[in-house]
Amino acid sequence: MNQYLSQLFPLSPELLTLADQCEEKIAPVFARIDDIAAYNEAKVLAAFNRHKISAAHLTGTNGYGYDDLGRDTLDQVFADVLGAEDALVRHTFVSGTHALTVALFGVLRTGDRMVAVTGAPYDTLEEVIGLRGEGNGSLRDFGVSYDQVDLLPDGSPDYEAIKKAVKGAKLAHIQRSRGYATRPSLSVGTIGAIISAIREASPETIVFVDNCYGEFVEKQEPTAVGADLIVGSLIKNAGGGIAETGGYIAGRHDLVELCGYRLTSPGIGREAGCSLNQNRPMYMGLFYAPSVVASAIKTSVFASALFEQLGYDVSPRYDEPRTDLILQLTLGSREKMCAFCTGIQHGSPIDSHVTPVPWAMPGYNDEVIMAAGAFTLGASIELSADGPMREPYAVWMQGGLTWNTGKIGVLLAAEECGKAEKREA
Ligand SMILES: *Cc1c(COP(=O)(O)O)cnc(C)c1O
């Protein structure tokens, strides 16, 4: 069924036969993905209907942005969809890290302690918390202390240590996605179990979940299992590849209000902040998000099955349950990392003629290689891959706006890796 692709792309008949076999094998997994997408798409449509979204919501405001109907209603639509009391959705969040920063600074005060209960948080939070850098206005600079409970060696939460560590803590931090670490991602069910343990030991502690890469991968979000605040980026899952920028914070009403005061000013909070012309792409992005997320997961599941068949170490495996978009592929050499990223780049809609090369990115110890040919700069809901040039020479791959084109990117990556293997032999 994939043989026609060889007329359009430099793909060998042998690889395309293997692709056919993989697609047959993963059909039951795709049925589960479609089932989740159907549920989440219905949830989004129902929220649009409940809030009577009309053309007036799609136009924007300028200046102070008072009484921005589209902006204020989008907050409520997001809250409904995420199973939260309230939400703050703004294009003025410059990234996921910014939304996470606003949320942490929104609720933490001098003398408070936060505990990361699922191991080290995402890299960019190190400077926010104050684990790296000094005097740049981190939480530590403002007198917020930090503790960490690591996951157990098998990747599961250390419930006993968590119960001890959260006693008296103002905030417990949970990260759903593996990010770019070699730990498993945490399902919403597991996050619910962690939250129960935290509540048992310390009912007042605010449970905070970094939900980046997680939205719509399952039928429920962590807010539905008791998280007080969840945070994500709109150039990942929740923006459906259509939002041009932005992020969201969702959860308890009182906490979301505090985040609004931190985003703008105490007293002004959420009532100001014009939406310019961003309401329409944010609404439309949310509308598309569950189906785009399904395409990205299908791309990831296919890559997992194909590369396992080709003899590589993959995590998660194609039939393991998913809670985020990320696939880790261990390729084993610098040459194959370059080959893989070249294939992904050549299979992208934008900048497909470019060949990525490793470079010394500021802030990283090793050279990094990245493949991204996206409509939105840095949008990792679009097909992309990257990794540091060091043992075990692994790349992290995610995204794919449509499954049929994501598949082509993965196949070109496999073809390039095959050529690299021959060169190495
Ligand atoms: C992407 C991501 C972030 C935020 O990253 P930005 O590049 O700032 O949007 C935070 N945490 C996790 C787990 C992520 O995957």
GROMACS .gro file of N, CA, C and O and ligand atoms in nm, residues 95-97 100 122 124 175 177 179 210 212-213 233 236, ligand 1:
model
   71
   95SER      N    1   0.627   3.107   2.564
   95SER     CA    2   0.664   2.966   2.551
   95SER      C    3   0.606   2.889   2.669
   95SER      O    4   0.550   2.948   2.762
   96GLY      N    5   0.624   2.758   2.665
   96GLY     CA    6   0.583   2.677   2.779
   96GLY      C    7   0.658   2.717   2.905
   96GLY      O    8   0.599   2.727   3.013
   97THR      N    9   0.788   2.740   2.891
   97THR     CA   10   0.868   2.780   3.008
   97THR      C   11   0.814   2.908   3.070
   97THR      O   12   0.808   2.920   3.193
  100LEU      N   13   0.497   2.826   3.264
  100LEU     CA   14   0.535   2.756   3.388
  100LEU      C   15   0.592   2.855   3.489
  100LEU      O   16   0.563   2.848   3.609
  122TYR      N   17   1.213   1.970   3.378
  122TYR     CA   18   1.261   2.004   3.244
  122TYR      C   19   1.376   2.106   3.252
  122TYR      O   20   1.373   2.198   3.333
  124THR      N   21   1.482   2.376   3.114
  124THR     CA   22   1.469   2.522   3.117
  124THR      C   23   1.420   2.571   3.253
  124THR      O   24   1.428   2.691   3.282
  175GLN      N   25   0.595   1.630   3.664
  175GLN     CA   26   0.610   1.646   3.519
  175GLN      C   27   0.557   1.522   3.448
  175GLN      O   28   0.603   1.411   3.472
  177SER      N   29   0.537   1.452   3.103
  177SER     CA   30   0.615   1.400   2.991
  177SER      C   31   0.758   1.370   3.035
  177SER      O   32   0.811   1.430   3.127
  179GLY      N   33   0.994   1.459   2.873
  179GLY     CA   34   1.079   1.567   2.824
  179GLY      C   35   1.191   1.504   2.744
  179GLY      O   36   1.168   1.410   2.667
  210ASP      N   37   0.333   2.001   3.519
  210ASP     CA   38   0.383   2.044   3.387
  210ASP      C   39   0.321   1.947   3.286
  210ASP      O   40   0.361   1.831   3.279
  212CYS      N   41   0.308   1.984   2.953
  212CYS     CA   42   0.361   2.001   2.817
  212CYS      C   43   0.370   1.866   2.745
  212CYS      O   44   0.420   1.769   2.802
  213TYR      N   45   0.327   1.861   2.622
  213TYR     CA   46   0.326   1.742   2.535
  213TYR      C   47   0.219   1.640   2.572
  213TYR      O   48   0.207   1.536   2.506
  233SER      N   49   0.198   2.453   2.660
  233SER     CA   50   0.235   2.544   2.551
  233SER      C   51   0.135   2.530   2.436
  233SER      O   52   0.087   2.421   2.408
  236LYS      N   53   0.274   2.345   2.119
  236LYS     CA   54   0.273   2.198   2.126
  236LYS      C   55   0.127   2.155   2.110
  236LYS      O   56   0.053   2.220   2.037
  426LIG     C1   57   0.850   2.172   2.597
  426LIG     C2   58   0.846   2.153   2.743
  426LIG     C3   59   0.851   2.262   2.831
  426LIG     C4   60   0.858   2.405   2.787
  426LIG     O1   61   0.934   2.426   2.679
  426LIG     P1   62   0.929   2.558   2.588
  426LIG     O2   63   1.028   2.524   2.485
  426LIG     O3   64   0.966   2.670   2.676
  426LIG     O4   65   0.791   2.574   2.535
  426LIG     C5   66   0.845   2.234   2.965
  426LIG     N1   67   0.834   2.109   3.012
  426LIG     C6   68   0.827   2.004   2.930
  426LIG     C7   69   0.811   1.866   2.988
  426LIG     C8   70   0.832   2.021   2.793
  426LIG     O5   71   0.823   1.916   2.712
   0.00000   0.00000   0.00000
